[in-house]
Coordinates of N, CA and C in Angstrom, one line a residue:
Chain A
X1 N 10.3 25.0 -42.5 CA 9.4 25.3 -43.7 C 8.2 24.3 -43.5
X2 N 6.7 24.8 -43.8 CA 5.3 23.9 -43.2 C 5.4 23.2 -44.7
X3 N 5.4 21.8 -44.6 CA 5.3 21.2 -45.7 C 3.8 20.8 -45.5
X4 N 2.8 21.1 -45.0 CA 1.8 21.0 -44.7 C 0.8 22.4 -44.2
X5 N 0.0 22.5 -45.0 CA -0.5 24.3 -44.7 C -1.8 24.0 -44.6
X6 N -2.9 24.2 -44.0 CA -4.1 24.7 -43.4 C -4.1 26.2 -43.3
X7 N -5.1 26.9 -44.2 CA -4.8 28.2 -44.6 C -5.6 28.7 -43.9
X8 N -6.9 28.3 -43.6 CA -8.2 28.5 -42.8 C -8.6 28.0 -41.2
X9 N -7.8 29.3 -40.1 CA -7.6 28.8 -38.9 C -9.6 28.6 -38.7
X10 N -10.4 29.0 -38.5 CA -11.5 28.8 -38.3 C -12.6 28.4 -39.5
X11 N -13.9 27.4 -39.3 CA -15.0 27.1 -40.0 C -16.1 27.3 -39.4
X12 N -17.0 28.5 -40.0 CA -18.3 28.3 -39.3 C -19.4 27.3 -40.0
X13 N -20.5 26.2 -39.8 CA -21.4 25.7 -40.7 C -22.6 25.6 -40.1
X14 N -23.0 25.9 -40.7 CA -25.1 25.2 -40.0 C -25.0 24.0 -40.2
X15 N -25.9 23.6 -39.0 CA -25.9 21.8 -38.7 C -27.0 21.5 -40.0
X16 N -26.4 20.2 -40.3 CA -27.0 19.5 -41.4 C -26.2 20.0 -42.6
X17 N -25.6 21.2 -43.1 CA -25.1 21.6 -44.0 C -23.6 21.1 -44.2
X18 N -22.7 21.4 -45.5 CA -21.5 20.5 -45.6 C -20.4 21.1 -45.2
X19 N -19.4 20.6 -44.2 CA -18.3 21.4 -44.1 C -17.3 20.9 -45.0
X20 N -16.4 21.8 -45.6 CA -15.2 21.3 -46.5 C -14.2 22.0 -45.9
X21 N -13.3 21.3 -45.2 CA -11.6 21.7 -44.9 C -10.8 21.3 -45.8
X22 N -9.5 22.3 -45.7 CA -8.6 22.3 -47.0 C -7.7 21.7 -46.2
X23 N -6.3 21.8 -47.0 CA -5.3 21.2 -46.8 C -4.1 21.2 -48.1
X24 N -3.0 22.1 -48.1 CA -2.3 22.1 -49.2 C -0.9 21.6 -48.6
X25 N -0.2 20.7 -49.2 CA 1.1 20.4 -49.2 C 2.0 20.9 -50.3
X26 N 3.4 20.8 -49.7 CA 4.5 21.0 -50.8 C 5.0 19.7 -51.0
X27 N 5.3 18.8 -50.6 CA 6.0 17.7 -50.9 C 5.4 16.6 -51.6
X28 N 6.2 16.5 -53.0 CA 5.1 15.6 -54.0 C 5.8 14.1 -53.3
X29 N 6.7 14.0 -52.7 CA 7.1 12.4 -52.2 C 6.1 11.5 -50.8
X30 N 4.9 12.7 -50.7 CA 4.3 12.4 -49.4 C 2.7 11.1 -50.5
X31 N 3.1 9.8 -49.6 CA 2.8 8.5 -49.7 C 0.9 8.6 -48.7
X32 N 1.0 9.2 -48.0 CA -0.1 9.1 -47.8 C -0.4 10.4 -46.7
X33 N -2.2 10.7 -46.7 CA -2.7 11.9 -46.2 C -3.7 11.8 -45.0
X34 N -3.8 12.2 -43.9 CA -4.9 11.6 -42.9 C -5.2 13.0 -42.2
X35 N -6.3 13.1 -41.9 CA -7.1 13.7 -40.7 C -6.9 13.2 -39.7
X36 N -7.0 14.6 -38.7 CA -7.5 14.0 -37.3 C -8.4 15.1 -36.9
X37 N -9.3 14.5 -35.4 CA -10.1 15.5 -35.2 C -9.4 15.5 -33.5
X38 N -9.8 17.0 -33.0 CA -9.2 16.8 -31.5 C -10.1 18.0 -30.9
X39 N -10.6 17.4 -29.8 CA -11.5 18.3 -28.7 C -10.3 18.7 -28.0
X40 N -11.2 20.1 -27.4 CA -10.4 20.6 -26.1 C -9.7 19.5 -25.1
X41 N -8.5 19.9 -24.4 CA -8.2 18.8 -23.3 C -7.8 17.7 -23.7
X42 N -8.1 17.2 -25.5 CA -7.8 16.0 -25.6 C -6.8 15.4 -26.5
X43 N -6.3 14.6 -26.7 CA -5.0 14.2 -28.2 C -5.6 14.0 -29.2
X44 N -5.6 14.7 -30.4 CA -5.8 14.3 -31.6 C -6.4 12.5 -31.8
X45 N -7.8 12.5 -32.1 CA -8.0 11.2 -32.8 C -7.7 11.6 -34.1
X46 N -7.9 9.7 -34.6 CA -7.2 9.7 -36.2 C -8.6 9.5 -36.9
X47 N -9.2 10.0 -37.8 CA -10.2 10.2 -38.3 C -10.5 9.6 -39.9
X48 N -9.9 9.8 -40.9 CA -9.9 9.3 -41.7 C -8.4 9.1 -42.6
X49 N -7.8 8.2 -43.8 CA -6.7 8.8 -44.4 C -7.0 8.4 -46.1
X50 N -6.3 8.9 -46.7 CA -5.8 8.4 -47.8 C -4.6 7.9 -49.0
X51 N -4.2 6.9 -49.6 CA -3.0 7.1 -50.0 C -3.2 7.7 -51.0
X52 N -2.0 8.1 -51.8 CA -1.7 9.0 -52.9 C -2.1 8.3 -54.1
X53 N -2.1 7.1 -54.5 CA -2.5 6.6 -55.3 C -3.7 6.2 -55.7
X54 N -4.7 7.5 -54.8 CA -6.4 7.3 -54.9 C -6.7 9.0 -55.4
X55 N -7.8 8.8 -55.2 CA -8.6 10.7 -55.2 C -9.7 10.9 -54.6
X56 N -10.3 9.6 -54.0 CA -11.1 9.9 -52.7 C -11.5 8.7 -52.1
X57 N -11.5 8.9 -50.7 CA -11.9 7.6 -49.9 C -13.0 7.5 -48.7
X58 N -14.1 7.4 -48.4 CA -15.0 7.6 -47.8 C -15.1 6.9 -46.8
X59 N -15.8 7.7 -45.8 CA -16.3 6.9 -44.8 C -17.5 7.3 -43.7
X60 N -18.5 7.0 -44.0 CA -19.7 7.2 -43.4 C -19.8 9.0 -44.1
X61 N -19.9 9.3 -43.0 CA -20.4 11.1 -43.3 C -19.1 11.8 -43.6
X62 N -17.9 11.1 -43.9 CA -16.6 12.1 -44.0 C -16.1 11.6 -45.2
X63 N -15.3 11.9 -46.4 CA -14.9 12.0 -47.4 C -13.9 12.3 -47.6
X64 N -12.7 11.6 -47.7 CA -11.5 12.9 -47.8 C -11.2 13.1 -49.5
X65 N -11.1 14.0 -50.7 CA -10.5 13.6 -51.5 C -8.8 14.5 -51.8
X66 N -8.5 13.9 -53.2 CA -6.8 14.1 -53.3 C -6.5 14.7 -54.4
X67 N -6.3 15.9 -54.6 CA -5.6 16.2 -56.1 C -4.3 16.5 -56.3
X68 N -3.5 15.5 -56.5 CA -2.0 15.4 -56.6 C -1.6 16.2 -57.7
X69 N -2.0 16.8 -58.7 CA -1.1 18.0 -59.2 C -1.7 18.6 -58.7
X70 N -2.5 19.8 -57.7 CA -2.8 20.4 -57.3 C -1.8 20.7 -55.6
X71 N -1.5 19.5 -55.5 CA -1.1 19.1 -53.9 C -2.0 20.1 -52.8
X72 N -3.1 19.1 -53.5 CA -4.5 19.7 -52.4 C -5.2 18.7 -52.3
X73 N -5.5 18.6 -50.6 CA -6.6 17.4 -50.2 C -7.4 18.4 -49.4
X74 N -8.7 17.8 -49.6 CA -9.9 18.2 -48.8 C -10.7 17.1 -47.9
X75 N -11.5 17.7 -46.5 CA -12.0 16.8 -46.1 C -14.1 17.9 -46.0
X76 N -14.7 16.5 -46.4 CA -16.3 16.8 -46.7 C -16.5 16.1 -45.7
X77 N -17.5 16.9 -44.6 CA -18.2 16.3 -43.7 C -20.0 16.7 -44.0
X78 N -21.0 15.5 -44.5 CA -21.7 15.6 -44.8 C -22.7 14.9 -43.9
X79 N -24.2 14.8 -43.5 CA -24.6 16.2 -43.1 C -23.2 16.6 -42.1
X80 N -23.0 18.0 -41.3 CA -22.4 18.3 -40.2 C -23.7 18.2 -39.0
X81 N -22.9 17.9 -37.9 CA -23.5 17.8 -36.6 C -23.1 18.7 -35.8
X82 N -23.3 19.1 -34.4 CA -22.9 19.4 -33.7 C -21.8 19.5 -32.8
X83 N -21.8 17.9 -32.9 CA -20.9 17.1 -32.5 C -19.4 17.0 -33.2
X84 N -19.1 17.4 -34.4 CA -18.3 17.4 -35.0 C -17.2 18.9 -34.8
X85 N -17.8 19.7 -33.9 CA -17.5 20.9 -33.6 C -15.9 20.6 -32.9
X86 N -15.0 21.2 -33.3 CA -13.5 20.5 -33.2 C -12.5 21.0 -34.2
X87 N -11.3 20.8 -33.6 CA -9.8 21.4 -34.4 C -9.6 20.4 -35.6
X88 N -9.9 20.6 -36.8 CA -9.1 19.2 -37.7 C -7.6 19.5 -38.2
X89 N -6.9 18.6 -38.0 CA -5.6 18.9 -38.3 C -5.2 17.6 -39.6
X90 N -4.8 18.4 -40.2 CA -4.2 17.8 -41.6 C -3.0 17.0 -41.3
X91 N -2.5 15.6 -41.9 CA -1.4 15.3 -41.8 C -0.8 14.6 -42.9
X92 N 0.6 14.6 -43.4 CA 1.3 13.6 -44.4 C 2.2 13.1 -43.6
X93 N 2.6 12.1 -44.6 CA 3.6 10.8 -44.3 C 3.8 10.3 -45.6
X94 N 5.3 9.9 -45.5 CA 5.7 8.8 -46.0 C 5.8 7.5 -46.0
X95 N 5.4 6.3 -46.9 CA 5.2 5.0 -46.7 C 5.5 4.7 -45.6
X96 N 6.5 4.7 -44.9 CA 7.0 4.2 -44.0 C 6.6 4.3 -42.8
X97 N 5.9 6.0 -42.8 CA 4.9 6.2 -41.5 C 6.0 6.6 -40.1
X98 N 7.3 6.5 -40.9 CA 8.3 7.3 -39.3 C 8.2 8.8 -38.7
X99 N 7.4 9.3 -39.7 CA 7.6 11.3 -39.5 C 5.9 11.1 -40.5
X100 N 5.5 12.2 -39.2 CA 4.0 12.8 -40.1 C 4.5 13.9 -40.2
X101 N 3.5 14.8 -41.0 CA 4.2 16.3 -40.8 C 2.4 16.7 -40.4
X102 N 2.1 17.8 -39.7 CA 0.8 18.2 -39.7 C 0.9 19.6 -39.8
X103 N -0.4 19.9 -40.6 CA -0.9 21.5 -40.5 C -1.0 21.6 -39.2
X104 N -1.4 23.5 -39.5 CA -2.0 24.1 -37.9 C -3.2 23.8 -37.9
X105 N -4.1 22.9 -38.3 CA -5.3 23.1 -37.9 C -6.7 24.2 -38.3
X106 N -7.5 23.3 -38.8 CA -8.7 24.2 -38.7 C -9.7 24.3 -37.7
X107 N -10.1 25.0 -37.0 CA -11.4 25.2 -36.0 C -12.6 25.0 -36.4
X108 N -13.3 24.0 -37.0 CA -15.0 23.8 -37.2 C -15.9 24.2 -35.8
X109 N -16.7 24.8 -36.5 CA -17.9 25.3 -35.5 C -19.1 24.8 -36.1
X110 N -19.8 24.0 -35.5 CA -21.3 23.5 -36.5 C -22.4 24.0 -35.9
X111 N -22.9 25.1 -36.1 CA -23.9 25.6 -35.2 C -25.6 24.8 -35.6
X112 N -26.1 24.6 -34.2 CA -27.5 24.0 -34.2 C -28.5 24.6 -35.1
Chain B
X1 N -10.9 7.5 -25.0 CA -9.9 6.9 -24.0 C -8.9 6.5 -24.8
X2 N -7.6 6.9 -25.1 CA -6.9 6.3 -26.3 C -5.8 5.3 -25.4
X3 N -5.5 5.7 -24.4 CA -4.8 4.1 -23.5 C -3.9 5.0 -23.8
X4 N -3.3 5.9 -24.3 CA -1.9 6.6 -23.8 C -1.9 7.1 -22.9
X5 N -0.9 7.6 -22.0 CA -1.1 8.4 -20.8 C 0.1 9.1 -20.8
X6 N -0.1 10.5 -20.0 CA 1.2 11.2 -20.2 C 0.9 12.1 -19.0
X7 N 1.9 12.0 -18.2 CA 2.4 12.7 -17.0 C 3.5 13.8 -16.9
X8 N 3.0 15.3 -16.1 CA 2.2 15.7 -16.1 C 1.4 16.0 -16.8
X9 N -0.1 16.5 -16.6 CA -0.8 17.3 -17.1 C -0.3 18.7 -17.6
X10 N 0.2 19.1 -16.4 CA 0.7 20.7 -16.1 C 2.1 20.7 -15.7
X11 N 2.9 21.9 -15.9 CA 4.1 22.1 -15.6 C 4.2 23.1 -16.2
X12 N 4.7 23.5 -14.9 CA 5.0 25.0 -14.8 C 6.7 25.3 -14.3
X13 N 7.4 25.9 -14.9 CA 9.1 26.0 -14.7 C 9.3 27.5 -15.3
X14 N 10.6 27.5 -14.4 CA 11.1 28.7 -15.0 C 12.5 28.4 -15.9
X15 N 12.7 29.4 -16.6 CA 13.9 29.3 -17.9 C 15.1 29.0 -17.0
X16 N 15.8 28.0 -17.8 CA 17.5 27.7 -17.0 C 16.8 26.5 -16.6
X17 N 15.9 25.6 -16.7 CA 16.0 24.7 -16.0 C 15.3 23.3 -16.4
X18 N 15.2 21.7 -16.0 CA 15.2 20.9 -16.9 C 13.7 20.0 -16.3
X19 N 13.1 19.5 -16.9 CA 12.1 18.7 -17.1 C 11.8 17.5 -18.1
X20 N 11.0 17.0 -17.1 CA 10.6 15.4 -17.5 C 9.3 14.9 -18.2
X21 N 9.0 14.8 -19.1 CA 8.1 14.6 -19.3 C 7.9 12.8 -19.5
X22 N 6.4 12.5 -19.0 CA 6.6 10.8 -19.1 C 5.6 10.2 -20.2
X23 N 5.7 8.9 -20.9 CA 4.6 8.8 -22.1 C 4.4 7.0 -21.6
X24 N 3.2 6.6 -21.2 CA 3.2 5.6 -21.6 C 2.2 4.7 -22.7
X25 N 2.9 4.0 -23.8 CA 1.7 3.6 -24.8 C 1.1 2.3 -24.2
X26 N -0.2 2.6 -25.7 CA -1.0 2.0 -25.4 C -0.8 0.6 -25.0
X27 N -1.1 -0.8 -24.5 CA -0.7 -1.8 -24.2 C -0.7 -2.6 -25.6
X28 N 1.0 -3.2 -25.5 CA 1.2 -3.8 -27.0 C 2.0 -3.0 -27.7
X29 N 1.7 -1.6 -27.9 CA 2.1 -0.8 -28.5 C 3.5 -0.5 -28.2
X30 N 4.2 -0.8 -29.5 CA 6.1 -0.4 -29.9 C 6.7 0.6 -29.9
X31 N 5.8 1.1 -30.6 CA 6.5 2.8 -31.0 C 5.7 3.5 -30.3
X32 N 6.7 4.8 -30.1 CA 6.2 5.9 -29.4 C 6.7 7.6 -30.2
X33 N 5.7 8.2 -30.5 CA 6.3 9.3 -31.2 C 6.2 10.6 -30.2
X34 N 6.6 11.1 -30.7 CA 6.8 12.9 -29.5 C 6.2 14.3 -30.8
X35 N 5.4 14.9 -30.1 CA 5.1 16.1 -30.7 C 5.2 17.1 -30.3
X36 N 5.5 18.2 -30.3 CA 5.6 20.0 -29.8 C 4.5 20.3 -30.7
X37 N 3.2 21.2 -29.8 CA 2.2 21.7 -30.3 C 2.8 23.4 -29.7
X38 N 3.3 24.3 -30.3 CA 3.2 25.6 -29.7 C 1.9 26.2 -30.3
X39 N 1.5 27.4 -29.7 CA 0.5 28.3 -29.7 C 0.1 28.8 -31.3
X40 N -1.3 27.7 -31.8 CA -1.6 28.5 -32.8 C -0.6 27.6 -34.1
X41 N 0.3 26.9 -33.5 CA 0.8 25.9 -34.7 C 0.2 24.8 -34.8
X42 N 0.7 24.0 -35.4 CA 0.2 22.8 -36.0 C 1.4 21.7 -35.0
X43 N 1.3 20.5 -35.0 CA 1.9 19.5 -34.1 C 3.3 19.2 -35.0
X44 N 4.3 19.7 -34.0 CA 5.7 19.6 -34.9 C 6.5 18.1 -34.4
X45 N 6.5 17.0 -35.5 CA 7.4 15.9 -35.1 C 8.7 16.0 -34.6
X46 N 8.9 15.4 -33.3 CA 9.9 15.2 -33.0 C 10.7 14.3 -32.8
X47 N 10.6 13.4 -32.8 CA 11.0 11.9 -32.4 C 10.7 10.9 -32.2
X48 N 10.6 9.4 -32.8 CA 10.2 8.4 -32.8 C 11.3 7.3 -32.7
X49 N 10.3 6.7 -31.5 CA 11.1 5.7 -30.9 C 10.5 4.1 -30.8
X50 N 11.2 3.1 -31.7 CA 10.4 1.7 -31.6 C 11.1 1.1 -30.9
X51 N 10.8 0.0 -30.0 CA 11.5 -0.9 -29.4 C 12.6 -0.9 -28.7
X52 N 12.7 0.5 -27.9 CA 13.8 1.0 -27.3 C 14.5 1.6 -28.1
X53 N 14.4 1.9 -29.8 CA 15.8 2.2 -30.6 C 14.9 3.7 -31.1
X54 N 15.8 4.4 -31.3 CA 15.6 5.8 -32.0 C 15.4 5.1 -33.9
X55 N 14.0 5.4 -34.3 CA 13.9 5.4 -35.5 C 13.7 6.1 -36.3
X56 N 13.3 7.6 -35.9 CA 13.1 9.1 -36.9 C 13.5 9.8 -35.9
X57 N 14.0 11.0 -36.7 CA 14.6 12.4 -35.6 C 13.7 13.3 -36.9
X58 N 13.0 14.2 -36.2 CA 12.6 15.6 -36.5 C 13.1 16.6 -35.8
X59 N 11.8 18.0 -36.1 CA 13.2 19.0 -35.5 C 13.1 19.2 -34.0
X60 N 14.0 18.1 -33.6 CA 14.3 18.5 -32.4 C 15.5 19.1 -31.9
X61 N 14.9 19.9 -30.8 CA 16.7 20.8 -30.4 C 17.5 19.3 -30.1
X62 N 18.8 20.4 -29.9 CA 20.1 19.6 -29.1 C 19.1 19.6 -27.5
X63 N 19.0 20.5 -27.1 CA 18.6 21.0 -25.4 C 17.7 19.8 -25.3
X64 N 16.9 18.9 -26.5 CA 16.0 18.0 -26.3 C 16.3 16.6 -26.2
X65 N 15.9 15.7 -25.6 CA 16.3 14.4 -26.1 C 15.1 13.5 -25.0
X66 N 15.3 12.1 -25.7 CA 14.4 11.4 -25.4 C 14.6 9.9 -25.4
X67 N 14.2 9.2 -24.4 CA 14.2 7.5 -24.6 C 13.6 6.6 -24.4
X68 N 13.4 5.4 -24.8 CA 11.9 4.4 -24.3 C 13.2 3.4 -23.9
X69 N 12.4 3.4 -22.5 CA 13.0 2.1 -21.4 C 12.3 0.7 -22.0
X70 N 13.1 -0.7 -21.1 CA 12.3 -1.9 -21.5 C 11.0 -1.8 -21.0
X71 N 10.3 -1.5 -20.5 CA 8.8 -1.7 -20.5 C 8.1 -0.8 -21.7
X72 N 8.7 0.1 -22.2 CA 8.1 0.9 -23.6 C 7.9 2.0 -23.4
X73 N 7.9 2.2 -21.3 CA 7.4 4.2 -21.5 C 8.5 4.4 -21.9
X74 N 8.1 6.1 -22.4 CA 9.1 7.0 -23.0 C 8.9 7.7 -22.4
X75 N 10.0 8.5 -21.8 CA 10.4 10.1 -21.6 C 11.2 11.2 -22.1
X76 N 11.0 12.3 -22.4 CA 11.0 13.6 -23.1 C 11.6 14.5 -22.4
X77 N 13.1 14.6 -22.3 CA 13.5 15.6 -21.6 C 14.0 17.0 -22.1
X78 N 13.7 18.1 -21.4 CA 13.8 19.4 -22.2 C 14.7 20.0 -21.1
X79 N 16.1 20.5 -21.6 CA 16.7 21.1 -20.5 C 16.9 22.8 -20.9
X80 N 17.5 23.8 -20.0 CA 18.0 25.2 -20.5 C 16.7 25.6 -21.5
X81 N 15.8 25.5 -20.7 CA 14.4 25.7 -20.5 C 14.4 27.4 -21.2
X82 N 13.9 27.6 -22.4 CA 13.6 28.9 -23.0 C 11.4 29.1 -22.7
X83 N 11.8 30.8 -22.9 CA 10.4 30.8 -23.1 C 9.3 30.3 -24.3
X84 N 10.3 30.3 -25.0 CA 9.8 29.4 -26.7 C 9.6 28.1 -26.3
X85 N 10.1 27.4 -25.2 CA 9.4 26.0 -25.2 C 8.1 25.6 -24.5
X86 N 7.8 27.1 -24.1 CA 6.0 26.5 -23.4 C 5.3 26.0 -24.4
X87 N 4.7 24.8 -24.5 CA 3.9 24.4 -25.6 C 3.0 23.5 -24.8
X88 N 2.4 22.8 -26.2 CA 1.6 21.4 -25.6 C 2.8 20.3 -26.1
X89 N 3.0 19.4 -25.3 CA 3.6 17.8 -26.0 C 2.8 16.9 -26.1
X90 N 2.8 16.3 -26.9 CA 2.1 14.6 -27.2 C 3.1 14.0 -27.8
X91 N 2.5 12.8 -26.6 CA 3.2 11.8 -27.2 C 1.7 10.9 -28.3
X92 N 2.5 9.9 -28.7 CA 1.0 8.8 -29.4 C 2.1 7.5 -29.9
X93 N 1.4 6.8 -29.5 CA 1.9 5.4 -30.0 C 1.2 4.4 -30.7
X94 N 2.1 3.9 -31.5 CA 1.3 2.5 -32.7 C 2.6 1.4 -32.6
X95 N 1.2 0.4 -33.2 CA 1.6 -0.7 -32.8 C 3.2 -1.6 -33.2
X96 N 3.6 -1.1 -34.4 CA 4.6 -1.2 -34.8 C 5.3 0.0 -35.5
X97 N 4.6 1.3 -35.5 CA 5.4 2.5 -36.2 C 5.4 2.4 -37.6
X98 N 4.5 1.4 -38.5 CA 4.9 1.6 -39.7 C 3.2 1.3 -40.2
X99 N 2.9 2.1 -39.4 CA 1.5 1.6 -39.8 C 0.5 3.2 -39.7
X100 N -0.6 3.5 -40.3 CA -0.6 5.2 -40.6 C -1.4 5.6 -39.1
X101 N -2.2 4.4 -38.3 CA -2.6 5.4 -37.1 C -2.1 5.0 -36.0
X102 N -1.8 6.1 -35.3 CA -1.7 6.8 -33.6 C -2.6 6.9 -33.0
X103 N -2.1 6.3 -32.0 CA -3.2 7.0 -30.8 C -2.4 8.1 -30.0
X104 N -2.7 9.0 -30.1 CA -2.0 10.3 -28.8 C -2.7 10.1 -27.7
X105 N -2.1 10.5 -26.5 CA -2.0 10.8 -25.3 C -2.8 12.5 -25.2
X106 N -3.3 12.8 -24.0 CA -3.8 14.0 -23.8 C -3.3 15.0 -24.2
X107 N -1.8 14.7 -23.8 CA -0.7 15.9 -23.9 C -0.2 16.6 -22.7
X108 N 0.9 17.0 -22.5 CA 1.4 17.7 -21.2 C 1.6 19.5 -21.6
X109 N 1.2 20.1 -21.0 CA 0.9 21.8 -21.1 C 2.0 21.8 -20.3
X110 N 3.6 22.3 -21.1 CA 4.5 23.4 -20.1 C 4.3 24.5 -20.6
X111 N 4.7 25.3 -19.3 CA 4.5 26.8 -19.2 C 5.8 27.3 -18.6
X112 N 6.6 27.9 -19.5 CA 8.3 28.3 -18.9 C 8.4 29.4 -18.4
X113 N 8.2 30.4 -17.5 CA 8.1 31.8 -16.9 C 9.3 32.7 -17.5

């Protein structure tokens, strides 16, 4: 069972404009939420996270926030670049950090 | 450059039969986790290993198993090789496993005929 769901296999955005990826979970015991971003060919970098005990946490041009009765997080990439063109994959964990669970992934496309 | 490394790149096998995959983390780095990426899913946990000891089991088959030697690499063995197990694997490792980032490794592409 995906305790972690990305509903939205692909994103198209015009550069400079805002991309928003989703992210819905089933498990209300998940302690904390993270992005990653991953190019072709390459492992998943870790991009931003947040714990459950927040509703949004920033960082530079990325934003993730949290709506826990919703069990929905989103990630805002403001402006989008080019460069940001890439698979984001959703992930939870529990405090502990022994098991993530991850979505399938969204595909961003930021066209020039 | 995330300092993991994982050997092969590629592998290519046919079903009935067993393989090695190798992970080494980054320098320093304790833990080592294992992922199954199949086609179009999302990265499925499978196993986390700190300090030589098995500390989380996900869904991994029985056909699967895995261990970190004293120097810390890990290897990922898959035997009775089905065509359901062509995937991507990653490994990623952190510094003590209880901490929220990984670094992954490239990942190893099998392909089971």
């Amino acid at each position: 069972d995906q305790q972690v769901k990305q509903n939205s296999p692909s994103l198209s955005v015009q550069e400079g404009r805002i991309s928003i990826l989703n992210c819905d979970y089933t498990n209300s015991m998940f302690d904390y939420f993270l992005w990653y971003k991953k190019y072709p060919a390459e492992g998943p970098t870790f991009l931003i996270s947040i714990s459950s005990i927040k509703d949004k946490n920033e960082d530079g041009r990325f934003t993730v926030f949290l709506n826990k009765s919703a069990k929905h997080l989103s990630l805002h990439i403001v402006p989008s670049q080019p460069g940001d063109s890439a698979v984001y994959f959703c992930a939870a964990s529990g405090n502990n950090f022994n098991k993530f669970y991850f979505g399938s992934g969204t595909k961003l496309n930021v066209k020039p | 450059d995330s300092g993991v490394t994982q050997t092969p790149k590629h592998l290519i096998t046919a079903t009935g039969q067993r393989v090695t995959l190798r992970c080494s983390p980054r320098s320093g780095d304790l833990s080592v986790y294992w992922y199954q990426q199949s086609l179009d899913q999302g990265l499925q946990f499978l196993i986390q290993y700190y300090n030589g000891e098995e500390r989380a089991k996900g869904n991994i088959l029985e056909r699967f198993s895995a261990q970190q030697f004293p120097d810390l690499h890990s290897e990922l063995n898959l035997s009775s090789l089905e065509l359901g197990d062509s995937a991507l694997y990653f490994c990623a490792s952190s510094t003590i496993g209880g901490e929220e980032t990984q670094y992954f490794g490239p990942g190893t592409r099998l392909l089971v005929l």
